[in-house]
Amino acid sequence: MSEILEIQINENSRVPKYKQIVDSILNGIDAGDIKIGEKIPSINELSESCFLSRDTVEKAYKELRKRQIIESVKGKGYYISRINKSDVINIFFLINKPSTYKMMIYNYFVDAIGTKGNVEMYIYHCDETLFINSLKKNLGGFDYYVIMPHFRDEHYNHTSSTQEVIDIIEKIPKNKLLMLDNTKPNISGEYGSIFQDFEHDIYEALEEGLEKIKKYEKLILVYPAKSVHPYPFRIVHGFEKFCRDFKLDYEILDEIYPDMELQDKDIFITIQERDLVNLVKQIRQKNLKLGEDIGIISYNETPLKELLGITVITTDFKAMAESAAYMVLKNKKEQVNNVFKFIERESL
């Protein structure tokens, strides 16, 4: 067995052992104890030396190969991937808010880029000035700029861009620009874009769930009109069009208020997490049955919603991130409307 690999396994830790192997190798590379291009033990060797099952080591190596940390050479074994540092792409990743789903996009993107890129994340909290200053300070310092254009105006309404925003974006070379999540503003030239069509997406997703929605008597969208991190008003347009086209009784609320006048056969579409939590609490307090008396559809998938059995309409964050990574690595300039899903669960 190679002497370059020292795996630290803590038997008392709740961290899965395969993850401990992955972390040990990454820490060894960062510390310089494991060199690029050097051979590491085979799965059997590491399994025997660390008293671990072969499946555990194989799972760790599979994860490392997926992240392009190691590579296998047929007939020779496993090696730490040879990465030419001059070929690593430095990526400026600018997001509008640190929400669960925006961080999912970032994490999936970093995983998909692997060792071929160095990603630095910046957050501007939907503030136009912070956005402009972040770009000004970093223009010319990166090989690629991945940006999500979502802003709030002086009335705390959502806007996709202003002339000042367009002016600063125009300074980014188009072969280094990728617009993510929101539809493109009026930027000249050819560049990459992976976006949501907020109006069309919500309409089609709700249409997919129409038969279940029809068992309820009133459809209520909880759209936060004033928010530090506002949502595109195109969501409301798509919702209203859906309700009109299918002749559904509907209402739009700013939030889930305390002591809501919940009626049997109401169905709610929530956008913000706190509204979802407040609604579920009130449903339980009133001894109503979720999915029968009251229905819930939530906007944007999160692991917690999956765990709680909440039906969602959501863009595919993994697909968006992986498509973005592919376009950066291949320097593509495509315009892609990202996949949007209706995922039915117990709350409907």
mmCIF file of N, CA and C in Angstrom, residues 111-186:
data_model
loop_
_atom_site.group_PDB
_atom_site.id
_atom_site.type_symbol
_atom_site.label_atom_id
_atom_site.label_comp_id
_atom_site.label_asym_id
_atom_site.label_seq_id
_atom_site.Cartn_x
_atom_site.Cartn_y
_atom_site.Cartn_z
ATOM 1 N N ASP A 111 -20.079 21.271 -7.556
ATOM 2 C CA ASP A 111 -19.847 19.835 -7.737
ATOM 3 C C ASP A 111 -19.649 19.486 -9.201
ATOM 4 N N ALA A 112 -20.455 20.103 -10.076
ATOM 5 C CA ALA A 112 -20.365 19.794 -11.508
ATOM 6 C C ALA A 112 -19.084 20.358 -12.126
ATOM 7 N N ILE A 113 -18.620 21.494 -11.638
ATOM 8 C CA ILE A 113 -17.363 22.076 -12.135
ATOM 9 C C ILE A 113 -16.183 21.218 -11.708
ATOM 10 N N GLY A 114 -16.262 20.675 -10.495
ATOM 11 C CA GLY A 114 -15.191 19.818 -9.985
ATOM 12 C C GLY A 114 -13.862 20.551 -9.875
ATOM 13 N N THR A 115 -12.799 19.854 -10.207
ATOM 14 C CA THR A 115 -11.454 20.440 -10.084
ATOM 15 C C THR A 115 -11.079 21.307 -11.275
ATOM 16 N N LYS A 116 -11.987 21.423 -12.239
ATOM 17 C CA LYS A 116 -11.682 22.224 -13.431
ATOM 18 C C LYS A 116 -11.918 23.712 -13.211
ATOM 19 N N GLY A 117 -12.500 24.056 -12.075
ATOM 20 C CA GLY A 117 -12.781 25.458 -11.826
ATOM 21 C C GLY A 117 -12.655 25.833 -10.367
ATOM 22 N N ASN A 118 -12.387 27.098 -10.132
ATOM 23 C CA ASN A 118 -12.368 27.677 -8.797
ATOM 24 C C ASN A 118 -13.513 28.684 -8.730
ATOM 25 N N VAL A 119 -14.512 28.409 -7.875
ATOM 26 C CA VAL A 119 -15.730 29.225 -7.850
ATOM 27 C C VAL A 119 -15.753 30.096 -6.597
ATOM 28 N N GLU A 120 -15.896 31.402 -6.788
ATOM 29 C CA GLU A 120 -16.021 32.333 -5.664
ATOM 30 C C GLU A 120 -17.426 32.927 -5.677
ATOM 31 N N MET A 121 -18.139 32.744 -4.583
ATOM 32 C CA MET A 121 -19.523 33.203 -4.498
ATOM 33 C C MET A 121 -19.615 34.569 -3.826
ATOM 34 N N TYR A 122 -20.472 35.416 -4.383
ATOM 35 C CA TYR A 122 -20.777 36.729 -3.816
ATOM 36 C C TYR A 122 -22.293 36.868 -3.737
ATOM 37 N N ILE A 123 -22.787 37.597 -2.730
ATOM 38 C CA ILE A 123 -24.225 37.772 -2.525
ATOM 39 C C ILE A 123 -24.526 39.267 -2.470
ATOM 40 N N TYR A 124 -25.573 39.690 -3.202
ATOM 41 C CA TYR A 124 -25.884 41.131 -3.231
ATOM 42 C C TYR A 124 -27.281 41.465 -2.680
ATOM 43 N N HIS A 125 -28.016 40.478 -2.178
ATOM 44 C CA HIS A 125 -29.284 40.675 -1.468
ATOM 45 C C HIS A 125 -30.292 41.532 -2.245
ATOM 46 N N CYS A 126 -30.357 41.321 -3.552
ATOM 47 C CA CYS A 126 -31.296 42.041 -4.434
ATOM 48 C C CYS A 126 -31.081 43.550 -4.427
ATOM 49 N N ASP A 127 -29.916 43.965 -3.960
ATOM 50 C CA ASP A 127 -29.587 45.382 -3.876
ATOM 51 C C ASP A 127 -28.768 45.793 -5.101
ATOM 52 N N GLU A 128 -29.305 46.713 -5.872
ATOM 53 C CA GLU A 128 -28.653 47.136 -7.125
ATOM 54 C C GLU A 128 -27.253 47.691 -6.895
ATOM 55 N N THR A 129 -27.090 48.489 -5.850
ATOM 56 C CA THR A 129 -25.781 49.092 -5.574
ATOM 57 C C THR A 129 -24.739 48.034 -5.229
ATOM 58 N N LEU A 130 -25.113 47.070 -4.389
ATOM 59 C CA LEU A 130 -24.182 45.991 -4.042
ATOM 60 C C LEU A 130 -23.811 45.165 -5.270
ATOM 61 N N PHE A 131 -24.796 44.923 -6.134
ATOM 62 C CA PHE A 131 -24.557 44.179 -7.372
ATOM 63 C C PHE A 131 -23.531 44.901 -8.244
ATOM 64 N N ILE A 132 -23.762 46.184 -8.467
ATOM 65 C CA ILE A 132 -22.877 46.973 -9.339
ATOM 66 C C ILE A 132 -21.474 47.059 -8.750
ATOM 67 N N ASN A 133 -21.387 47.302 -7.432
ATOM 68 C CA ASN A 133 -20.068 47.416 -6.801
ATOM 69 C C ASN A 133 -19.298 46.091 -6.833
ATOM 70 N N SER A 134 -20.026 44.983 -6.650
ATOM 71 C CA SER A 134 -19.363 43.673 -6.702
ATOM 72 C C SER A 134 -18.752 43.432 -8.070
ATOM 73 N N LEU A 135 -19.496 43.766 -9.117
ATOM 74 C CA LEU A 135 -18.969 43.573 -10.465
ATOM 75 C C LEU A 135 -17.825 44.538 -10.765
ATOM 76 N N LYS A 136 -17.976 45.799 -10.360
ATOM 77 C CA LYS A 136 -16.913 46.786 -10.610
ATOM 78 C C LYS A 136 -15.587 46.339 -10.009
ATOM 79 N N LYS A 137 -15.646 45.838 -8.777
ATOM 80 C CA LYS A 137 -14.418 45.430 -8.085
ATOM 81 C C LYS A 137 -13.772 44.206 -8.717
ATOM 82 N N ASN A 138 -14.566 43.410 -9.431
ATOM 83 C CA ASN A 138 -14.056 42.122 -9.912
ATOM 84 C C ASN A 138 -13.979 41.998 -11.429
ATOM 85 N N LEU A 139 -14.295 43.072 -12.152
ATOM 86 C CA LEU A 139 -14.173 43.030 -13.603
ATOM 87 C C LEU A 139 -12.723 42.774 -14.003
ATOM 88 N N GLY A 140 -12.524 41.838 -14.885
ATOM 89 C CA GLY A 140 -11.187 41.505 -15.360
ATOM 90 C C GLY A 140 -10.440 40.526 -14.486
ATOM 91 N N GLY A 141 -11.005 40.197 -13.332
ATOM 92 C CA GLY A 141 -10.306 39.306 -12.399
ATOM 93 C C GLY A 141 -10.683 37.849 -12.519
ATOM 94 N N PHE A 142 -11.669 37.537 -13.368
ATOM 95 C CA PHE A 142 -12.152 36.162 -13.480
ATOM 96 C C PHE A 142 -12.264 35.754 -14.945
ATOM 97 N N ASP A 143 -12.281 34.436 -15.143
ATOM 98 C CA ASP A 143 -12.425 33.887 -16.491
ATOM 99 C C ASP A 143 -13.884 33.798 -16.906
ATOM 100 N N TYR A 144 -14.777 33.722 -15.917
ATOM 101 C CA TYR A 144 -16.204 33.598 -16.214
ATOM 102 C C TYR A 144 -17.020 34.287 -15.127
ATOM 103 N N TYR A 145 -18.171 34.860 -15.551
ATOM 104 C CA TYR A 145 -19.060 35.552 -14.626
ATOM 105 C C TYR A 145 -20.459 34.930 -14.737
ATOM 106 N N VAL A 146 -20.888 34.286 -13.649
ATOM 107 C CA VAL A 146 -22.220 33.678 -13.585
ATOM 108 C C VAL A 146 -23.052 34.545 -12.653
ATOM 109 N N ILE A 147 -24.103 35.159 -13.171
ATOM 110 C CA ILE A 147 -24.858 36.129 -12.373
ATOM 111 C C ILE A 147 -26.355 35.872 -12.454
ATOM 112 N N MET A 148 -27.046 36.150 -11.326
ATOM 113 C CA MET A 148 -28.507 36.015 -11.238
ATOM 114 C C MET A 148 -29.116 37.401 -11.052
ATOM 115 N N PRO A 149 -29.776 37.949 -12.060
ATOM 116 C CA PRO A 149 -30.305 39.316 -11.951
ATOM 117 C C PRO A 149 -31.708 39.386 -11.344
ATOM 118 N N HIS A 150 -31.783 39.625 -10.047
ATOM 119 C CA HIS A 150 -33.057 39.866 -9.355
ATOM 120 C C HIS A 150 -32.846 41.070 -8.446
ATOM 121 N N PHE A 151 -33.693 42.105 -8.590
ATOM 122 C CA PHE A 151 -33.518 43.325 -7.789
ATOM 123 C C PHE A 151 -34.851 43.782 -7.202
ATOM 124 N N ARG A 152 -34.765 44.682 -6.245
ATOM 125 C CA ARG A 152 -35.970 45.315 -5.704
ATOM 126 C C ARG A 152 -35.876 46.810 -5.995
ATOM 127 N N ASP A 153 -37.020 47.416 -6.333
ATOM 128 C CA ASP A 153 -37.027 48.852 -6.566
ATOM 129 C C ASP A 153 -37.293 49.599 -5.262
ATOM 130 N N GLU A 154 -37.506 50.888 -5.354
ATOM 131 C CA GLU A 154 -37.688 51.691 -4.129
ATOM 132 C C GLU A 154 -38.964 51.332 -3.386
ATOM 133 N N HIS A 155 -39.887 50.642 -4.063
ATOM 134 C CA HIS A 155 -41.143 50.218 -3.425
ATOM 135 C C HIS A 155 -41.099 48.748 -3.010
ATOM 136 N N TYR A 156 -39.917 48.168 -3.057
ATOM 137 C CA TYR A 156 -39.718 46.761 -2.692
ATOM 138 C C TYR A 156 -40.447 45.799 -3.639
ATOM 139 N N ASN A 157 -40.614 46.225 -4.873
ATOM 140 C CA ASN A 157 -41.133 45.338 -5.898
ATOM 141 C C ASN A 157 -39.976 44.721 -6.677
ATOM 142 N N HIS A 158 -40.239 43.574 -7.293
ATOM 143 C CA HIS A 158 -39.188 42.898 -8.056
ATOM 144 C C HIS A 158 -38.960 43.587 -9.404
ATOM 145 N N THR A 159 -37.698 43.681 -9.782
ATOM 146 C CA THR A 159 -37.348 44.140 -11.123
ATOM 147 C C THR A 159 -36.154 43.332 -11.608
ATOM 148 N N SER A 160 -36.098 43.104 -12.918
ATOM 149 C CA SER A 160 -35.022 42.273 -13.463
ATOM 150 C C SER A 160 -33.755 43.065 -13.743
ATOM 151 N N SER A 161 -33.908 44.357 -14.000
ATOM 152 C CA SER A 161 -32.717 45.162 -14.293
ATOM 153 C C SER A 161 -33.068 46.641 -14.332
ATOM 154 N N THR A 162 -32.045 47.455 -14.264
ATOM 155 C CA THR A 162 -32.149 48.898 -14.506
ATOM 156 C C THR A 162 -31.087 49.239 -15.539
ATOM 157 N N GLN A 163 -31.101 50.462 -16.009
ATOM 158 C CA GLN A 163 -30.090 50.848 -16.999
ATOM 159 C C GLN A 163 -28.688 50.758 -16.416
ATOM 160 N N GLU A 164 -28.539 51.095 -15.128
ATOM 161 C CA GLU A 164 -27.224 51.015 -14.485
ATOM 162 C C GLU A 164 -26.737 49.562 -14.422
ATOM 163 N N VAL A 165 -27.666 48.648 -14.152
ATOM 164 C CA VAL A 165 -27.327 47.221 -14.123
ATOM 165 C C VAL A 165 -26.900 46.757 -15.512
ATOM 166 N N ILE A 166 -27.670 47.134 -16.520
ATOM 167 C CA ILE A 166 -27.324 46.752 -17.893
ATOM 168 C C ILE A 166 -25.953 47.305 -18.290
ATOM 169 N N ASP A 167 -25.682 48.541 -17.902
ATOM 170 C CA ASP A 167 -24.407 49.169 -18.261
ATOM 171 C C ASP A 167 -23.217 48.397 -17.700
ATOM 172 N N ILE A 168 -23.320 47.944 -16.439
ATOM 173 C CA ILE A 168 -22.191 47.224 -15.839
ATOM 174 C C ILE A 168 -22.064 45.816 -16.422
ATOM 175 N N ILE A 169 -23.199 45.171 -16.723
ATOM 176 C CA ILE A 169 -23.145 43.845 -17.329
ATOM 177 C C ILE A 169 -22.523 43.918 -18.721
ATOM 178 N N GLU A 170 -22.815 44.999 -19.439
ATOM 179 C CA GLU A 170 -22.271 45.161 -20.790
ATOM 180 C C GLU A 170 -20.740 45.200 -20.792
ATOM 181 N N LYS A 171 -20.139 45.499 -19.652
ATOM 182 C CA LYS A 171 -18.678 45.565 -19.582
ATOM 183 C C LYS A 171 -18.032 44.184 -19.474
ATOM 184 N N ILE A 172 -18.850 43.162 -19.219
ATOM 185 C CA ILE A 172 -18.331 41.797 -19.159
ATOM 186 C C ILE A 172 -18.241 41.252 -20.584
ATOM 187 N N PRO A 173 -17.099 40.730 -21.005
ATOM 188 C CA PRO A 173 -17.025 40.118 -22.344
ATOM 189 C C PRO A 173 -18.076 39.022 -22.471
ATOM 190 N N LYS A 174 -18.802 39.012 -23.593
ATOM 191 C CA LYS A 174 -19.929 38.081 -23.732
ATOM 192 C C LYS A 174 -19.497 36.614 -23.707
ATOM 193 N N ASN A 175 -18.256 36.342 -24.094
ATOM 194 C CA ASN A 175 -17.785 34.951 -24.033
ATOM 195 C C ASN A 175 -17.430 34.534 -22.610
ATOM 196 N N LYS A 176 -17.564 35.469 -21.657
ATOM 197 C CA LYS A 176 -17.299 35.165 -20.247
ATOM 198 C C LYS A 176 -18.550 35.319 -19.385
ATOM 199 N N LEU A 177 -19.708 35.512 -20.013
ATOM 200 C CA LEU A 177 -20.928 35.834 -19.277
ATOM 201 C C LEU A 177 -21.943 34.694 -19.364
ATOM 202 N N LEU A 178 -22.518 34.347 -18.202
ATOM 203 C CA LEU A 178 -23.641 33.407 -18.151
ATOM 204 C C LEU A 178 -24.694 33.980 -17.211
ATOM 205 N N MET A 179 -25.872 34.260 -17.763
ATOM 206 C CA MET A 179 -26.996 34.744 -16.960
ATOM 207 C C MET A 179 -27.780 33.544 -16.457
ATOM 208 N N LEU A 180 -28.085 33.545 -15.156
ATOM 209 C CA LEU A 180 -28.702 32.371 -14.544
ATOM 210 C C LEU A 180 -30.001 32.747 -13.836
ATOM 211 N N ASP A 181 -30.997 31.867 -13.934
ATOM 212 C CA ASP A 181 -32.233 31.908 -13.164
ATOM 213 C C ASP A 181 -33.290 32.851 -13.741
ATOM 214 N N ASN A 182 -32.971 34.120 -13.939
ATOM 215 C CA ASN A 182 -33.965 35.069 -14.424
ATOM 216 C C ASN A 182 -33.820 35.249 -15.935
ATOM 217 N N THR A 183 -34.905 35.667 -16.588
ATOM 218 C CA THR A 183 -34.834 35.937 -18.019
ATOM 219 C C THR A 183 -33.876 37.081 -18.281
ATOM 220 N N LYS A 184 -33.276 37.038 -19.431
ATOM 221 C CA LYS A 184 -32.202 37.995 -19.743
ATOM 222 C C LYS A 184 -32.736 39.421 -19.878
ATOM 223 N N PRO A 185 -31.994 40.409 -19.370
ATOM 224 C CA PRO A 185 -32.310 41.806 -19.678
ATOM 225 C C PRO A 185 -31.824 42.119 -21.088
ATOM 226 N N ASN A 186 -31.943 43.360 -21.492
ATOM 227 C CA ASN A 186 -31.568 43.749 -22.858
ATOM 228 C C ASN A 186 -30.056 43.934 -22.984
#
